[in-house]
Amino acid sequence: MIRYLLLVVDMSRAASAQDLRPNRLACILGLCRSFIREFFDQNPLSQLGIAIMRNGLVEKLTDLSGSPEAQVAKLDAGKLGSPAGDASLQNALDLSVSLLRSLPPYGHRELLVVFSALATCDPGNVLDSAKACKANNIRGDGRHIRCGAERDAPGTAAASALLTTPSHVGAGQSRAGANGFSPA
């Protein structure tokens, strides 16, 4: 099975929170690096691309490719800049449709959003974008870096289980339904 996955990372101002050590952004980027390596170990023929949400916009960081080290190298926090503004889930969904809709139908088109903010600031109706994802057979999943890490010992334990199993993305049934997004 060939998978085409767009990984969208929240770099809104919520990612600068200090509730995880050393900060939430460092924790998110570390988990994403591990996820990318594990994803390619389990799916060597697949392709992955990375985008970031910041200031209400979504910026494509990398094109879809099969090189895990090239993807991991782009996730250097020093090169990404600092977290700012709001996250926009609608813009992330729209980007996934524009990048993934033209891919061959024999591959699975997938979107994984790693969210840090508690809300999304969208220019329109996010449900319309979710319907567009579903119409283009894009399966989606999201993970939120939860607050309240004070309960967990080394600080990053709160987030460590979020991205450990790459096969959860689009594996048969997603949380939203068998075909991906299920807007109400």
CSV table of C-alpha atoms in Angstrom, one decimal:
chain,number,residue,atom,x,y,z
A,1,MET,CA,0.0,0.0,0.0
A,2,ILE,CA,1.4,3.4,-1.0
A,3,ARG,CA,0.5,6.2,1.3
A,4,TYR,CA,0.6,10.0,0.6
A,5,LEU,CA,0.6,11.8,3.9
A,6,LEU,CA,0.6,15.5,4.6
A,7,LEU,CA,1.8,16.3,8.1
A,8,VAL,CA,0.5,19.7,9.3
A,9,VAL,CA,2.2,21.1,12.4
A,10,ASP,CA,0.6,23.9,14.5
A,11,MET,CA,3.1,26.7,15.0
A,12,SER,CA,0.6,29.2,16.3
A,13,ARG,CA,1.3,31.1,19.5
A,14,ALA,CA,-0.1,28.2,21.5
A,15,ALA,CA,3.0,26.2,20.5
A,16,SER,CA,5.2,28.6,22.6
A,17,ALA,CA,3.5,27.5,25.9
A,18,GLN,CA,5.9,26.4,28.6
A,19,ASP,CA,3.7,23.5,29.9
A,20,LEU,CA,6.1,20.9,28.5
A,21,ARG,CA,9.8,20.9,28.8
A,22,PRO,CA,11.7,22.7,27.3
A,23,ASN,CA,8.6,24.1,25.6
A,24,ARG,CA,5.6,22.8,23.7
A,25,LEU,CA,7.1,23.5,20.2
A,26,ALA,CA,10.3,21.5,21.0
A,27,CYS,CA,8.2,18.6,22.2
A,28,ILE,CA,6.0,18.7,19.1
A,29,LEU,CA,9.0,18.8,16.7
A,30,GLY,CA,10.7,16.0,18.5
A,31,LEU,CA,7.6,13.8,18.3
A,32,CYS,CA,7.2,14.7,14.6
A,33,ARG,CA,10.8,13.7,13.9
A,34,SER,CA,10.2,10.3,15.5
A,35,PHE,CA,6.9,9.9,13.7
A,36,ILE,CA,8.5,10.6,10.3
A,37,ARG,CA,11.2,8.0,10.8
A,38,GLU,CA,8.8,5.4,12.1
A,39,PHE,CA,6.4,6.2,9.2
A,40,PHE,CA,9.0,5.5,6.6
A,41,ASP,CA,10.2,2.4,8.4
A,42,GLN,CA,6.7,1.0,8.2
A,43,ASN,CA,5.8,2.5,4.8
A,44,PRO,CA,9.1,2.5,2.7
A,45,LEU,CA,7.3,3.3,-0.6
A,46,SER,CA,5.1,6.1,0.8
A,47,GLN,CA,5.6,9.8,0.5
A,48,LEU,CA,5.2,12.5,3.2
A,49,GLY,CA,5.1,16.3,3.0
A,50,ILE,CA,5.1,18.8,5.9
A,51,ALA,CA,3.2,22.1,6.3
A,52,ILE,CA,3.0,24.5,9.2
A,53,MET,CA,0.1,26.6,10.5
A,54,ARG,CA,1.0,30.1,11.7
A,55,ASN,CA,-0.6,33.5,11.7
A,56,GLY,CA,-3.9,32.1,10.4
A,57,LEU,CA,-2.1,30.7,7.3
A,58,VAL,CA,-0.7,27.4,6.2
A,59,GLU,CA,2.7,27.2,4.6
A,60,LYS,CA,4.0,24.2,2.8
A,61,LEU,CA,7.4,23.4,4.3
A,62,THR,CA,8.3,20.4,2.1
A,63,ASP,CA,6.9,18.7,-1.0
A,64,LEU,CA,5.8,15.1,-0.8
A,65,SER,CA,8.9,12.9,-0.9
A,66,GLY,CA,10.2,9.5,0.2
A,67,SER,CA,13.2,10.8,2.0
A,68,PRO,CA,12.8,10.7,5.8
A,69,GLU,CA,16.1,12.5,6.6
A,70,ALA,CA,15.3,15.4,4.2
A,71,GLN,CA,11.9,15.8,5.9
A,72,VAL,CA,13.4,15.6,9.4
A,73,ALA,CA,16.1,18.2,8.5
A,74,LYS,CA,13.3,20.7,7.7
A,75,LEU,CA,11.9,20.4,11.2
A,76,ASP,CA,14.8,22.2,12.8
A,77,ALA,CA,13.2,24.8,15.1
A,78,GLY,CA,15.9,27.4,14.4
A,79,LYS,CA,15.0,27.4,10.7
A,80,LEU,CA,11.3,27.4,11.2
A,81,GLY,CA,11.1,30.7,13.1
A,82,SER,CA,9.0,31.3,16.2
A,83,PRO,CA,5.4,30.4,16.8
A,84,ALA,CA,3.0,33.3,16.1
A,85,GLY,CA,-0.7,34.1,15.6
A,86,ASP,CA,-3.6,31.7,15.3
A,87,ALA,CA,-4.0,28.3,13.7
A,88,SER,CA,-6.4,27.7,10.8
A,89,LEU,CA,-7.7,24.2,10.4
A,90,GLN,CA,-9.7,25.3,7.3
A,91,ASN,CA,-6.6,26.5,5.5
A,92,ALA,CA,-4.8,23.2,6.4
A,93,LEU,CA,-7.7,21.2,4.9
A,94,ASP,CA,-7.7,23.3,1.8
A,95,LEU,CA,-4.0,22.9,1.3
A,96,SER,CA,-4.3,19.1,1.7
A,97,VAL,CA,-7.0,19.1,-1.0
A,98,SER,CA,-4.9,21.1,-3.4
A,99,LEU,CA,-1.8,18.9,-2.8
A,100,LEU,CA,-3.3,15.5,-2.6
A,101,ARG,CA,-6.3,15.5,-5.0
A,102,SER,CA,-4.2,15.0,-8.1
A,103,LEU,CA,-2.3,11.9,-6.8
A,104,PRO,CA,-3.0,8.5,-8.2
A,105,PRO,CA,-6.1,6.7,-6.9
A,106,TYR,CA,-4.2,3.5,-6.0
A,107,GLY,CA,-2.5,5.3,-3.1
A,108,HIS,CA,-4.1,6.4,0.2
A,109,ARG,CA,-4.3,10.2,0.6
A,110,GLU,CA,-4.0,11.2,4.2
A,111,LEU,CA,-3.7,14.2,6.4
A,112,LEU,CA,-2.4,14.3,10.0
A,113,VAL,CA,-2.8,17.6,11.9
A,114,VAL,CA,-0.7,18.0,15.1
A,115,PHE,CA,-2.6,20.7,16.9
A,116,SER,CA,-1.5,22.8,19.8
A,117,ALA,CA,-4.1,25.6,19.9
A,118,LEU,CA,-7.4,25.2,21.6
A,119,ALA,CA,-9.3,26.9,18.7
A,120,THR,CA,-9.0,27.5,15.0
A,121,CYS,CA,-9.3,30.9,13.3
A,122,ASP,CA,-10.8,30.2,9.8
A,123,PRO,CA,-11.7,32.5,6.9
A,124,GLY,CA,-14.9,30.5,6.2
A,125,ASN,CA,-16.8,27.4,7.0
A,126,VAL,CA,-14.4,24.6,8.0
A,127,LEU,CA,-17.1,22.0,7.3
A,128,ASP,CA,-17.0,22.9,3.6
A,129,SER,CA,-13.3,22.2,3.6
A,130,ALA,CA,-13.9,18.9,5.4
A,131,LYS,CA,-16.5,17.9,2.8
A,132,ALA,CA,-14.0,18.7,0.1
A,133,CYS,CA,-11.5,16.4,1.8
A,134,LYS,CA,-14.0,13.6,1.9
A,135,ALA,CA,-15.0,14.2,-1.8
A,136,ASN,CA,-11.3,13.8,-2.7
A,137,ASN,CA,-10.9,10.6,-0.6
A,138,ILE,CA,-8.5,12.3,1.8
A,139,ARG,CA,-8.5,10.6,5.2
A,140,GLY,CA,-7.8,12.8,8.1
A,141,ASP,CA,-6.7,12.5,11.7
A,142,GLY,CA,-5.7,15.0,14.3
A,143,ARG,CA,-3.6,14.9,17.5
A,144,HIS,CA,-3.7,17.6,20.1
A,145,ILE,CA,-0.8,18.2,22.4
A,146,ARG,CA,-2.7,18.3,25.7
A,147,CYS,CA,-2.0,20.6,28.5
A,148,GLY,CA,-1.7,19.4,32.1
A,149,ALA,CA,1.7,17.9,31.8
A,150,GLU,CA,2.3,18.5,35.4
A,151,ARG,CA,0.7,15.1,36.1
A,152,ASP,CA,3.3,13.4,34.1
A,153,ALA,CA,6.8,12.8,35.3
A,154,PRO,CA,9.4,14.0,32.8
A,155,GLY,CA,7.3,16.7,31.2
A,156,THR,CA,7.2,15.3,27.7
A,157,ALA,CA,5.3,12.1,28.8
A,158,ALA,CA,2.0,13.9,28.3
A,159,ALA,CA,2.7,14.1,24.6
A,160,SER,CA,4.8,11.0,24.0
A,161,ALA,CA,2.0,8.7,23.1
A,162,LEU,CA,0.4,11.0,20.5
A,163,LEU,CA,2.4,10.1,17.5
A,164,THR,CA,3.9,6.8,18.3
A,165,THR,CA,1.8,4.7,15.9
A,166,PRO,CA,1.8,6.0,12.4
A,167,SER,CA,-0.5,3.2,11.2
A,168,HIS,CA,-3.4,4.9,13.0
A,169,VAL,CA,-3.6,7.4,10.2
A,170,GLY,CA,-6.2,6.2,7.7
A,171,ALA,CA,-5.9,2.6,8.8
A,172,GLY,CA,-9.3,1.3,7.7
A,173,GLN,CA,-11.6,3.4,9.9
A,174,SER,CA,-10.6,6.8,11.1
A,175,ARG,CA,-12.2,8.5,14.1
A,176,ALA,CA,-14.4,10.5,11.7
A,177,GLY,CA,-15.7,7.5,9.7
A,178,ALA,CA,-14.7,5.0,7.2
A,179,ASN,CA,-14.1,7.5,4.4
A,180,GLY,CA,-12.2,10.1,6.4
A,181,PHE,CA,-13.9,13.4,7.4
A,182,SER,CA,-17.6,13.2,8.3
A,183,PRO,CA,-18.9,16.7,8.7
A,184,ALA,CA,-22.3,16.8,10.4
